[in-house]
Amino acid sequence: MIEAIRDAMDVMMARDGDVVVFGEDVGFFGGVFRATQGLQAKYGKTRCFDAPISELGIVGAAVGMAAYGLKPCIEIQFADYMYPAYDQIVSEAARLRYRSNGQFTCPMVIRMPAGGGIFGGQTHSQSPEALFTHVCGLKTVVPSNPVDAKGLLIAAIEDPDPVIFLEPKRIYNGPFDGHHDRPVVPWSKHELGEVPDGHYAVPLGKAAVRRTGADVTVLAYGTMVHVALAAAEETGVDAEVIDLRTLVPLDLDAITASVGKTGRCVIVHEATQTSGFGAELSALVQETCFYHLEAPVARVTGWDTPYPHAQEWDYFPGPARVGRALLETMEQ
Amino acid sequence: MAIAKKASPIPSASPATNGQGAAPPELGKAVELAAYRQMLLIRRFEEKAGQMYGMGLIGGFCHLYIGQEAVVVGMQMTLKEGDQIITGYRDHGHMLSCGMDPKGVMAELTGRRGGYSKGKGGSMHMFSVEKGFFGGHGIVGAQVSLGTGLAFANHYRGNDNVSLTYFGDGAANQGQVYESFNMAALWKLPVVYLIENNRYAMGTSVNRASAQTDFSKRGLSFNIPGDQVDGMDVRAVKAAGDKAVEWCRSGKGPYILEMMTYRYRGHSMSDPAKYRTREEVEKVRTERDPIEQVRARVIANKWASEDELKKVDAEVRAIVNEAAEFSTNDPEPDVSELYTDIVR
Ligand SMILES: Cc1ncc(C[n+]2csc(CCOP(=O)(O)OP(=O)(O)O)c2C)c(N)n1
Ligand SMILES: [Mg+2]
C-alpha cells in the first residue's frame, strides 16, 4: 500500500507543479515508512523536502502555502504526533474558507500513518479520526487497500479543501485480519493490491461493499474491514461488510440501503469507544433506519484506555470480538 | 524558491572543552572508576536489550543510548538528592544512571508486570518518584515544557533543587522549547536544558533541519547562557554540569548545555541507518569512545589493572544478565491491569 501512496503523490507531482510534499524525514530519507522514497531525487529539493520536528509549524506553513494556491501534501510521521499541530488544523486549515467568505481556501492534504497492531504502544498506535470528523471544514479519509489508497489520495490532493488522510499502518504491507499469530499475507496476493498505473481518482464520499450479505450490516474502515471480513467467514454469519473509505463526507445512502435490507448493524473501529466515530454512525443508523432495525446497533471498538505496550492483542478488536458481536446481534 | 540548503559538512564536535576552551579538570581515581562502571553498565545493558530485541523478546519501539553514555553519567555526578531528571524516549541510560533497577527497566522493555510501568508503558515510558526520574516521554519535545514546570515547582517551594531537562537536536526545533525558554528566563527557573546533539534526528542530520546548528546559542534572545561541551569526555561533561547546576541552584535562572555526542546504533531497532557512512561511525568509535577514554586514563595512571577492569566488566555483565533473566521469566501484566491508572 505504501507504493500506491507514493505513486499517487508521484502522479500528482508530475501533473501539477503546485503540489509540494514535505515533512519530517520526508526528503533525503524518503520517509520512515518510505512513502516518499525517490520523490526528492525525481522532483528536486524545492518540491519534496525535509522539515524540522515542528508539527505546528509544518501544518501552519502548509496552510499559508495553500492559501496562496499551492497544494501541499504533507506527512505527519505518526498520527500520534499530530496534537502539537491540532490548533493549526482546527483553527486555520478547517476555517479559512468560512472566515474569508470563500476568498481563501485550503487545498491541502495531511497524511498520517495511524492505528495499532504494530507494538507501538501509547504514542505510536492511536486512531484519532474522531478528532477530525468532529471539526467541520475538514474531510477525513481512511483507505483499506492499495487501489483505494492511490485513488483516494489523488482525489484528496485534487480536492479544494483540507483533507486528513489516515493510513492504517498495519496494512501497509498486507491485508491484516487481526490474526497476529499467522504469517502476513502480502498485497501481491490480493486483488485490491493490483494498482492501476497513472491517474485515477476514487471519489470522496463513496463507500464500497466488500462482502454482500443478508443478515447484518458491518460498518468498518481501514484495517477493521479485513478483520470484519474474517469474522464473517469464521462465524458463518451472512454479514454485509461496508468499507466506508471516507468518514466525512459520509456515504449515508450506502449505509441506509444496507441496514434497510439486513435490519441489523455492527460498527467496528480500533479507536476508543466513548465519543468515537462509531457513536456518530450509531446515531445516524438509529435516525435513518429505526423502523427497519431488529436489534440494537452494536459497537466493537478499542477499550477506553490508552493503547498498552503489553497485552496488545487483548486491546486490539480482533476477529474473535467482532465475531462475538455478530453472533450476539443475530440472536436478538 | 530554494528551500533546501546546500548540504554543509557535518559539524564535528569541538575538542575536549568545558565550554571555555580549557582542558577539563581531572576527576581522579575514585570518580573515574565509578564513571567507568556506570558507563559500562549502560553499554552492556543496551547491548543486551538489542540482542533481546533481535530474539523477539522485546517488541515495539526501542532506542538505544550506546555512544552517549558519558553525558548522563557525567551529569548525574553534578546532582544531589531532590534534583529532577526528565528526558525523551532514548531513556534507558538516564534511568540506569540515576539508580533505577536494571531489572525493572528491562522488564518494562519486555512488557512484564515487574516493569516500572507494569509493562504497559514500554521502552519510552517509565518513571521513578524515588529516584527523581520524571520520564521517559515518547512525544518529541513535550518533556521540555514539563521540565520547566518541575523547575517552577522548585522555585515555588523555595527549595534549591534543579530540574535537569534533556532533549535532542531534533527536539530543539519544537516550538514549545522556545515557549519554555522564555518562561524559564522570565521567571528565573532552576532548569538546565541539556541538548544531546548526536548529529541526527532519526534519518535527518542536523544541518538538514536546523538554521542555527550551534544549539548552545538557542537561548541567546532570552538571555539564557549556553555552553557547547564535549559530550564524549565525562570530565568535560561533569565540569560543565557543575557550573550550570550551580548557576541554577543559586537562583540565576536557566542554563543551556549542548552536549556534542554521537549514537552508534540506528535511531531505533528498526533503523538500518543508511543515511550516514560506516566510516563516520567507526571514526567516532575508535577515536572518541567515552568508555575507552576513561579506560585509557585508568590504565595510564595505574588506577586499576587490566584484570581489575575485566572484573568490573564481569560484575556488570552479571547485573545485566540477571535483568535479562528476570525480564524473560516475569509474567505479563494481568489483562485487568489495562484499566488501571487512567483516572482515579
Ligand atoms: C511530536 C513528535 N514528532 C515526531 C516524532 C517522531 N520522532 C521520534 S524521535 C525523532 C527524532 C528526534 O531526534 P532528536 O531529538 O535529535 O533525538 P535522538 O533520537 O537523536 O536522541 C522523531 C522525529 C515524535 N515522537 N513526536
Ligand atoms: Mg539527535
XYZ file of C-alpha atoms and ligand atoms in Angstrom:
703
model
C 0.000 0.000 0.000
C 2.948 2.293 0.630
C 3.908 2.065 -3.054
C 0.358 3.024 -4.024
C 0.526 6.081 -1.782
C 3.899 7.072 -3.196
C 2.540 6.515 -6.706
C -0.379 8.871 -6.029
C 1.993 11.654 -4.958
C 4.256 10.915 -7.915
C 1.351 11.119 -10.375
C 0.115 14.377 -8.884
C 3.558 15.983 -8.671
C 4.079 15.184 -12.345
C 0.683 16.587 -13.348
C 0.572 19.661 -11.178
C 3.546 21.888 -10.440
C 1.759 23.317 -7.409
C 1.877 20.048 -5.485
C 4.643 20.048 -2.872
C 5.471 17.263 -0.437
C 7.256 17.737 2.864
C 7.511 16.586 6.455
C 9.921 15.082 8.965
C 12.471 12.757 7.298
C 10.417 13.003 4.101
C 13.023 14.376 1.684
C 16.509 12.886 1.839
C 15.485 9.843 3.875
C 12.271 9.144 1.953
C 10.007 8.931 4.999
C 10.128 6.491 7.897
C 7.661 4.245 6.090
C 9.307 5.007 2.720
C 6.194 6.744 1.365
C 8.209 9.498 -0.296
C 11.225 7.473 -1.349
C 12.658 8.747 -4.625
C 10.426 11.811 -4.848
C 13.169 14.252 -3.896
C 15.526 12.721 -6.454
C 12.822 12.993 -9.101
C 11.308 16.400 -8.345
C 14.092 18.221 -6.556
C 14.510 19.687 -3.108
C 12.087 22.534 -3.684
C 9.159 20.159 -4.204
C 9.976 17.328 -1.820
C 11.875 18.284 1.295
C 12.671 17.706 4.955
C 11.055 19.743 7.677
C 12.347 20.132 11.214
C 10.473 18.394 14.025
C 7.926 21.185 14.262
C 4.443 19.824 13.599
C 2.689 23.073 14.409
C 4.974 24.971 12.067
C 4.719 22.361 9.331
C 0.930 22.442 9.222
C 0.775 26.213 9.657
C 3.208 26.801 6.806
C 1.204 24.415 4.630
C -1.972 26.385 5.339
C -0.244 29.547 4.186
C 1.072 27.838 1.073
C -2.383 26.502 0.282
C -3.988 29.901 0.763
C -1.703 31.200 -1.958
C -2.522 28.429 -4.414
C -0.002 25.702 -3.710
C -1.253 22.209 -2.950
C 0.822 20.870 -0.078
C 0.596 17.163 0.625
C 2.358 16.877 3.937
C 3.228 13.992 6.198
C 2.859 13.894 9.962
C 5.137 10.986 10.751
C 2.619 9.219 13.003
C -0.921 10.423 13.722
C 0.121 10.411 17.392
C 2.366 13.437 16.683
C -0.475 15.455 15.272
C -1.531 17.027 18.561
C 1.027 19.853 18.536
C -0.424 20.806 15.112
C -4.067 20.451 16.087
C -4.555 24.185 16.560
C -3.463 24.951 13.005
C -5.657 22.134 11.678
C -8.787 23.177 13.558
C -8.492 26.951 13.841
C -6.838 27.712 10.495
C -6.981 24.937 7.893
C -10.586 23.990 8.592
C -11.849 27.553 8.942
C -10.021 29.560 6.308
C -12.733 29.249 3.662
C -15.543 30.211 6.049
C -13.627 33.019 7.688
C -12.677 34.644 4.384
C -16.091 34.263 2.751
C -14.585 31.796 0.342
C -11.825 34.127 -0.838
C -9.132 31.928 0.614
C -9.249 28.170 0.558
C -7.021 25.492 1.886
C -6.402 22.762 -0.675
C -4.033 20.637 1.356
C -3.670 17.026 2.435
C -2.247 15.861 5.743
C -1.154 12.245 5.521
C -0.729 10.412 8.805
C 0.023 6.750 9.494
C -2.480 5.707 12.158
C -3.792 2.750 14.100
C -2.321 -0.125 16.029
C -1.275 -3.708 15.688
C 2.426 -2.936 15.384
C 3.501 -2.991 19.060
C 3.662 0.793 19.008
C 2.314 1.395 22.497
C 0.604 4.566 23.555
C 2.456 7.030 21.304
C 2.542 5.098 18.025
C -0.822 3.340 17.776
C -3.633 5.808 18.136
C -6.661 6.225 15.883
C -7.635 9.890 16.224
C -10.181 10.063 13.373
C -12.984 11.334 15.608
C -10.903 14.382 16.499
C -11.105 15.347 12.829
C -14.630 14.241 11.944
C -15.846 16.440 14.782
C -14.394 19.527 13.084
C -16.492 20.991 10.296
C -14.396 22.137 7.386
C -12.258 19.022 7.277
C -12.647 15.860 5.223
C -11.403 12.597 6.667
C -10.317 9.595 4.618
C -9.206 6.113 5.725
C -8.266 3.698 2.921
C -8.309 -0.071 3.418
C -6.315 -1.263 0.406
C -3.752 -0.106 -2.188
C -6.150 0.514 -5.091
C -8.285 2.789 -2.931
C -5.298 4.379 -1.236
C -3.954 5.654 -4.527
C -7.293 6.781 -5.933
C -8.420 8.396 -2.690
C -5.120 10.217 -2.214
C -5.319 11.588 -5.746
C -8.883 12.728 -5.065
C -7.723 14.264 -1.791
C -4.906 16.214 -3.435
C -7.319 17.446 -6.111
C -9.936 18.385 -3.526
C -10.302 22.130 -2.895
C -10.475 21.687 0.892
C -8.229 20.303 3.626
C -8.255 16.520 3.758
C -6.991 14.369 6.624
C -5.662 11.161 5.123
C -5.228 8.465 7.779
C -3.195 5.491 6.627
C -3.684 2.340 8.725
C -0.028 1.446 9.049
C -0.696 -2.153 9.983
C -1.959 -2.791 6.437
C 0.918 -1.073 4.620
C 2.327 -4.499 3.813
C -0.775 -6.616 3.521
C -4.431 -7.049 4.473
C -4.127 -7.766 8.199
C -7.241 -9.527 9.522
C -6.356 -9.468 13.205
C -4.813 -12.943 13.312
C -1.457 -11.730 14.566
C -0.178 -15.260 15.025
C -0.431 -16.082 11.321
C 2.057 -15.045 8.633
C 1.430 -11.721 6.873
C -0.295 -12.080 3.522
C 1.280 -9.619 1.076
C -0.830 -7.289 -1.052
C 0.511 -9.001 -4.170
C -1.794 -11.912 -3.307
C -4.872 -9.693 -3.015
C -6.996 -8.382 -5.874
C -7.037 -4.894 -4.390
C -3.261 -4.962 -4.334
C -3.096 -4.607 -8.087
C -2.831 -0.878 -8.517
C -3.544 0.624 -11.951
C -0.875 2.857 -13.481
C -1.297 6.565 -13.985
C -4.032 8.893 -12.885
C -7.372 7.776 -11.472
C -9.481 9.043 -8.613
C -11.684 7.251 -6.113
C -14.282 9.871 -5.208
C -14.512 11.081 -1.607
C -17.844 10.184 -0.003
C -18.424 6.854 -1.709
C -18.408 3.649 0.361
C -17.704 0.192 -1.069
C -19.452 -3.078 -0.270
C -16.663 -5.605 0.361
C -18.958 -8.538 1.039
C -22.626 -8.732 0.273
C -24.804 -10.377 2.871
C -28.387 -10.574 4.025
C -28.283 -10.792 7.816
C -26.312 -7.954 9.350
C -24.506 -4.847 8.128
C -20.984 -4.254 9.363
C -19.681 -0.691 9.098
C -15.899 -0.552 9.108
C -12.916 1.294 7.692
C -9.178 0.785 7.400
C -7.732 -2.346 8.982
C -11.072 -3.265 10.521
C -12.545 -4.017 7.099
C -10.283 -7.044 6.898
C -10.998 -8.035 10.482
C -14.744 -7.838 9.796
C -14.417 -9.980 6.679
C -12.510 -12.601 8.669
C -15.134 -12.520 11.440
C -17.935 -13.062 8.917
C -16.170 -16.069 7.390
C -15.274 -17.582 10.738
C -18.717 -17.243 12.327
C -20.669 -18.111 9.193
C -22.875 -15.073 9.755
C -24.039 -13.702 6.402
C -22.752 -10.205 7.002
C -22.662 -7.341 4.552
C -19.354 -5.575 5.110
C -19.275 -1.923 4.127
C -15.940 -0.180 3.795
C -16.731 3.471 4.445
C -13.488 4.739 2.842
C -14.283 8.341 3.789
C -15.831 9.280 7.120
C -16.508 12.884 6.115
C -18.148 13.157 3.654
C -20.020 10.011 4.641
C -21.909 7.768 2.224
C -25.097 7.650 4.263
C -27.071 6.270 1.294
C -24.938 3.150 1.193
C -25.441 2.677 4.937
C -29.203 3.099 4.921
C -29.618 0.890 1.848
C -27.738 -1.922 3.551
C -29.238 -1.620 7.037
C -32.657 -1.236 5.437
C -32.068 -4.646 3.908
C -30.457 -6.512 6.817
C -32.166 -4.832 9.783
C -29.063 -5.235 11.909
C -25.887 -3.240 12.288
C -22.490 -3.770 13.915
C -19.973 -0.916 13.886
C -16.286 -1.679 14.191
C -13.316 0.577 14.824
C -9.939 0.461 16.514
C -10.301 3.798 18.265
C -11.586 4.009 21.821
C -15.353 3.836 22.180
C -16.523 6.906 24.078
C -17.263 9.724 21.621
C -15.649 7.672 18.874
C -16.830 7.806 15.265
C -18.922 4.717 15.964
C -21.163 6.829 18.178
C -21.922 9.097 15.224
C -22.579 6.131 12.958
C -24.820 4.526 15.547
C -26.835 7.721 15.924
C -27.234 8.069 12.167
C -28.373 4.463 11.768
C -30.892 4.972 14.546
C -32.161 8.189 12.985
C -32.431 6.891 9.434
C -33.178 3.156 9.833
C -35.090 2.970 13.130
C -38.148 1.228 11.688
C -36.008 -1.409 9.967
C -33.936 -2.324 12.994
C -34.472 -5.740 14.551
C -31.657 -5.474 17.078
C -29.800 -2.725 18.901
C -26.875 -1.292 16.963
C -23.665 -2.809 18.359
C -20.170 -1.369 18.550
C -16.860 -3.222 18.703
C -14.033 -0.805 19.461
C -10.782 -0.363 21.296
C -11.214 -0.274 25.068
C -11.443 3.128 26.686
C -7.835 3.048 27.804
C -4.526 4.297 26.455
C -3.001 1.883 23.948
C -0.878 -0.522 26.017
C 2.624 -1.836 25.331
C 1.891 -5.246 26.854
C -1.287 -7.203 26.057
C -1.738 -5.558 22.665
C -3.929 -8.380 21.395
C -6.304 -8.053 24.283
C -6.696 -4.429 23.370
C -6.989 -4.779 19.616
C -10.578 -5.550 18.491
C -9.746 -8.720 16.566
C -11.954 -11.194 14.707
C -12.963 -13.052 17.864
C -14.528 -9.962 19.407
C -16.126 -8.864 16.157
C -17.427 -12.385 15.591
C -18.972 -12.467 19.052
C -20.788 -9.206 18.317
C -22.104 -10.608 15.044
C -23.482 -13.684 16.769
C -24.994 -11.686 19.629
C -26.650 -9.296 17.203
C -28.122 -12.222 15.298
C -29.584 -13.667 18.497
C -31.554 -10.527 19.319
C 12.400 29.279 -4.155
C 15.201 27.068 -2.965
C 14.208 25.749 0.401
C 16.769 23.024 0.901
C 20.182 24.388 1.752
C 23.331 23.031 0.235
C 24.467 20.226 2.462
C 27.209 21.553 4.659
C 29.706 19.162 6.215
C 28.517 17.551 9.409
C 29.821 19.657 12.270
C 32.396 17.752 14.211
C 32.281 18.011 17.943
C 34.524 20.578 19.447
C 37.697 19.276 21.064
C 37.664 18.468 24.736
C 36.417 21.641 26.291
C 34.149 22.600 29.071
C 32.887 25.500 27.072
C 35.762 27.807 27.990
C 38.451 26.319 25.787
C 40.426 24.917 28.711
C 41.209 21.237 29.190
C 38.718 19.675 31.595
C 39.842 19.221 35.179
C 40.915 15.724 36.161
C 38.452 13.675 38.190
C 40.869 11.356 39.924
C 40.858 7.638 40.557
C 37.673 7.060 42.502
C 35.440 9.181 40.287
C 36.862 7.836 37.034
C 36.444 4.246 38.197
C 32.867 4.930 39.221
C 32.208 6.573 35.845
C 33.730 3.579 34.086
C 31.437 1.166 35.882
C 28.326 3.261 35.270
C 29.023 3.782 31.585
C 29.818 0.126 31.115
C 26.565 -0.836 32.819
C 24.635 1.294 30.333
C 26.600 -0.059 27.370
C 26.140 -3.695 28.349
C 22.504 -3.178 29.227
C 21.847 -1.646 25.823
C 23.760 -4.367 24.006
C 21.651 -6.936 25.810
C 18.441 -5.084 25.008
C 19.490 -5.056 21.363
C 20.067 -8.817 21.449
C 16.765 -9.485 23.164
C 15.006 -7.336 20.594
C 16.620 -9.416 17.862
C 15.338 -12.558 19.575
C 11.799 -11.195 19.650
C 11.685 -10.844 23.429
C 11.291 -7.086 23.152
C 8.799 -5.568 20.739
C 7.822 -2.149 19.546
C 9.985 0.929 19.680
C 13.336 0.702 21.379
C 16.001 3.416 21.175
C 19.496 2.571 22.372
C 21.850 5.001 24.075
C 25.128 3.400 23.035
C 27.785 6.059 22.400
C 26.186 8.744 24.553
C 26.941 7.239 27.988
C 29.300 9.983 29.187
C 26.512 12.554 29.077
C 24.165 11.064 31.642
C 26.935 9.642 33.800
C 28.802 12.965 33.950
C 25.639 14.922 34.640
C 24.464 12.545 37.346
C 27.639 13.379 39.296
C 26.570 17.004 39.492
C 23.200 16.298 41.120
C 22.061 15.939 44.669
C 19.073 14.237 46.258
C 15.887 16.046 45.250
C 17.021 17.187 41.809
C 14.773 16.069 38.974
C 15.592 14.378 35.697
C 13.327 14.249 32.687
C 14.009 13.139 29.121
C 12.536 11.787 25.893
C 12.296 8.241 24.645
C 16.027 7.406 24.477
C 15.849 6.987 28.212
C 17.477 3.748 29.362
C 20.818 5.427 30.133
C 19.156 8.155 32.152
C 17.278 5.648 34.267
C 20.280 3.442 34.947
C 22.492 6.385 35.826
C 20.005 7.750 38.335
C 19.977 4.409 40.080
C 16.814 2.752 38.839
C 16.836 -1.034 38.929
C 18.023 -2.644 35.659
C 15.550 -5.468 36.268
C 12.592 -3.101 36.337
C 13.796 -1.291 33.238
C 14.411 -4.438 31.228
C 11.092 -5.947 32.319
C 9.357 -2.838 31.032
C 11.010 -3.352 27.662
C 9.689 -6.907 27.551
C 6.248 -5.758 28.697
C 6.152 -7.650 32.002
C 4.397 -6.881 35.257
C 7.683 -6.259 37.104
C 8.500 -3.397 34.743
C 8.483 0.176 36.027
C 5.148 0.793 34.281
C 3.841 -2.752 34.820
C 4.624 -3.480 31.176
C 2.061 -1.025 29.882
C 4.485 1.753 29.015
C 7.343 0.082 27.199
C 10.835 1.376 26.482
C 9.839 5.027 26.217
C 7.604 5.417 29.225
C 8.985 4.802 32.707
C 9.092 6.820 35.914
C 10.537 6.703 39.418
C 9.464 9.204 42.039
C 12.031 7.719 44.405
C 14.936 8.433 42.055
C 13.618 11.765 40.823
C 13.082 10.436 37.325
C 10.075 12.058 35.690
C 10.054 10.008 32.467
C 10.503 8.733 29.655
C 8.317 10.602 27.075
C 7.530 9.453 23.533
C 6.388 12.762 22.121
C 9.385 14.711 20.909
C 9.846 17.970 22.802
C 6.996 17.573 25.278
C 9.338 16.910 28.180
C 10.926 20.323 27.764
C 7.791 22.077 28.957
C 7.288 19.532 31.728
C 10.876 20.013 32.899
C 10.221 23.733 33.005
C 7.198 23.095 35.196
C 9.263 20.927 37.538
C 11.643 23.854 37.884
C 8.718 26.150 38.601
C 7.638 23.824 41.395
C 11.126 24.029 42.920
C 11.026 27.791 42.703
C 7.539 27.881 44.247
C 8.506 25.604 47.103
C 11.647 27.585 47.725
C 13.915 24.551 47.707
C 17.244 24.536 45.901
C 16.503 21.603 43.619
C 17.339 21.760 39.946
C 15.433 20.275 37.027
C 17.679 18.574 34.501
C 15.735 18.592 31.257
C 17.204 16.511 28.449
C 16.260 16.664 24.770
C 17.763 16.039 21.347
C 18.990 18.193 18.494
C 15.801 17.310 16.630
C 13.542 18.116 19.561
C 15.238 21.503 19.800
C 13.155 22.607 16.804
C 9.811 22.196 18.536
C 8.016 25.447 19.231
C 7.294 24.608 22.844
C 11.025 24.567 23.554
C 11.135 28.327 22.958
C 7.936 28.966 24.851
C 9.633 27.154 27.723
C 12.893 29.090 27.367
C 11.009 32.339 27.592
C 9.069 31.341 30.698
C 12.129 29.879 32.402
C 14.132 33.049 31.802
C 11.219 35.313 32.676
C 10.588 33.544 35.966
C 14.244 32.663 36.649
C 13.551 28.966 36.981
C 16.226 26.483 38.062
C 16.373 24.319 34.952
C 19.356 23.061 32.995
C 18.296 22.466 29.395
C 20.547 19.725 28.250
C 20.608 19.258 24.489
C 22.099 15.938 23.444
C 23.358 16.764 19.973
C 24.108 13.373 18.450
C 24.041 14.959 14.978
C 20.901 13.174 13.799
C 17.201 13.249 14.381
C 16.114 9.905 13.039
C 17.277 9.976 9.387
C 17.803 13.734 9.227
C 21.177 15.270 10.033
C 21.349 18.491 11.999
C 22.212 20.671 9.025
C 19.169 19.464 7.079
C 16.764 20.582 9.774
C 18.339 23.452 11.701
C 19.130 27.011 10.661
C 21.205 27.575 13.805
C 23.235 24.424 14.336
C 25.041 25.765 17.404
C 22.395 24.761 19.922
C 24.176 26.408 22.832
C 23.118 29.710 21.255
C 19.448 28.815 21.039
C 18.696 30.682 24.266
C 20.537 33.890 23.368
C 17.493 36.012 22.660
C 16.132 35.077 26.087
C 19.497 35.841 27.712
C 19.964 32.209 28.701
C 23.663 31.369 28.828
C 24.818 28.286 26.958
C 27.954 26.175 26.522
C 28.979 23.655 23.935
C 30.537 20.652 25.645
C 32.481 17.585 24.513
C 29.858 15.037 25.468
C 32.192 12.134 24.778
C 34.503 13.138 27.643
C 32.939 12.508 31.021
C 35.326 15.027 32.612
C 34.129 17.809 30.352
C 30.519 16.877 30.995
C 30.993 16.951 34.740
C 32.823 20.285 34.692
C 30.202 21.959 32.507
C 27.413 20.344 34.514
C 28.808 21.574 37.824
C 28.887 25.105 36.527
C 25.388 25.012 35.051
C 23.774 23.301 38.029
C 25.414 25.754 40.422
C 24.129 28.649 38.296
C 20.585 27.316 38.595
C 20.842 26.404 42.257
C 21.965 29.877 43.168
C 18.826 31.378 41.657
C 20.251 32.858 38.467
C 17.709 31.173 36.187
C 18.035 28.604 33.402
C 21.189 27.387 31.643
C 21.725 25.552 28.341
C 24.304 22.844 27.799
C 24.793 21.425 24.339
C 26.454 18.040 24.604
C 28.291 17.097 21.426
C 27.763 13.375 21.274
C 27.002 10.541 18.896
C 24.758 7.498 18.755
C 26.415 4.405 17.364
C 23.259 2.441 16.613
C 20.322 3.313 14.400
C 17.643 5.666 15.668
C 15.590 2.718 16.862
C 15.891 -1.016 16.406
C 14.182 -0.857 13.023
C 16.582 1.712 11.542
C 19.496 0.405 9.460
C 20.984 3.949 9.499
C 21.639 4.184 5.789
C 21.802 7.982 5.948
C 25.399 8.002 7.214
C 28.554 6.130 6.321
C 30.054 3.245 8.199
C 33.315 5.191 8.268
C 31.687 8.069 10.090
C 30.509 5.736 12.860
C 33.817 3.873 13.010
C 35.771 7.093 13.320
C 33.877 8.195 16.407
C 34.020 4.724 17.907
C 37.763 4.372 17.541
C 38.796 7.933 18.279
C 36.330 9.262 20.817
C 34.518 6.422 22.547
C 33.545 7.681 26.014
C 34.283 4.408 27.792
C 37.593 3.816 26.046
C 38.724 7.318 27.007
C 38.222 6.576 30.691
C 39.727 3.156 30.343
C 42.874 4.582 28.752
C 43.302 7.069 31.589
C 42.706 4.421 34.227
C 45.370 2.199 32.739
C 47.852 5.026 32.070
C 47.553 6.275 35.640
C 47.673 2.719 37.004
C 44.386 3.309 38.851
C 43.468 -0.254 38.004
C 44.961 -3.167 36.121
C 43.518 -4.805 33.023
C 42.460 -7.687 35.241
C 40.650 -5.430 37.653
C 38.796 -3.791 34.788
C 37.851 -7.213 33.475
C 36.399 -7.940 36.867
C 34.274 -4.793 36.637
C 33.047 -5.957 33.258
C 32.144 -9.349 34.686
C 30.224 -7.765 37.562
C 28.349 -5.504 35.199
C 27.519 -8.400 32.910
C 26.158 -10.341 35.857
C 23.797 -7.484 36.705
C 22.646 -7.254 33.111
C 22.182 -11.000 32.788
C 20.109 -11.035 35.929
C 17.933 -8.281 34.472
C 17.568 -10.190 31.214
C 16.590 -13.347 33.032
C 14.070 -11.582 35.220
C 12.513 -9.779 32.275
C 12.191 -13.001 30.319
C 10.532 -15.020 33.069
C 8.373 -12.405 34.754
C 4.730 -12.807 33.621
C 2.835 -10.280 31.544
C 0.512 -7.973 33.475
C -2.967 -9.295 34.095
C -5.444 -8.117 31.467
C -7.431 -6.307 34.163
C -4.362 -4.115 34.569
C -5.222 -2.413 31.270
C -7.913 -0.468 33.072
C -5.820 0.803 35.979
C -4.162 4.194 36.325
C -6.309 6.011 33.790
C -8.159 8.219 36.235
C -8.900 7.668 39.889
C 5.894 15.264 18.264
C 6.711 14.171 17.660
N 7.115 14.290 16.372
C 7.830 13.314 15.796
C 8.168 12.192 16.485
C 8.944 11.073 15.802
N 10.324 11.054 16.228
C 10.683 10.298 17.275
S 12.277 10.506 17.637
C 12.522 11.599 16.406
C 13.862 12.202 16.214
C 14.294 13.024 17.368
O 15.636 13.333 17.282
P 16.459 14.013 18.440
O 15.619 14.993 19.161
O 17.707 14.509 17.832
O 16.756 12.839 19.471
P 17.622 11.500 19.254
O 16.702 10.481 18.671
O 18.745 11.827 18.368
O 18.037 11.076 20.617
C 11.348 11.781 15.702
C 11.196 12.643 14.522
C 7.703 12.090 17.824
N 7.965 11.002 18.580
N 6.998 13.090 18.377
Mg 19.553 13.620 17.749
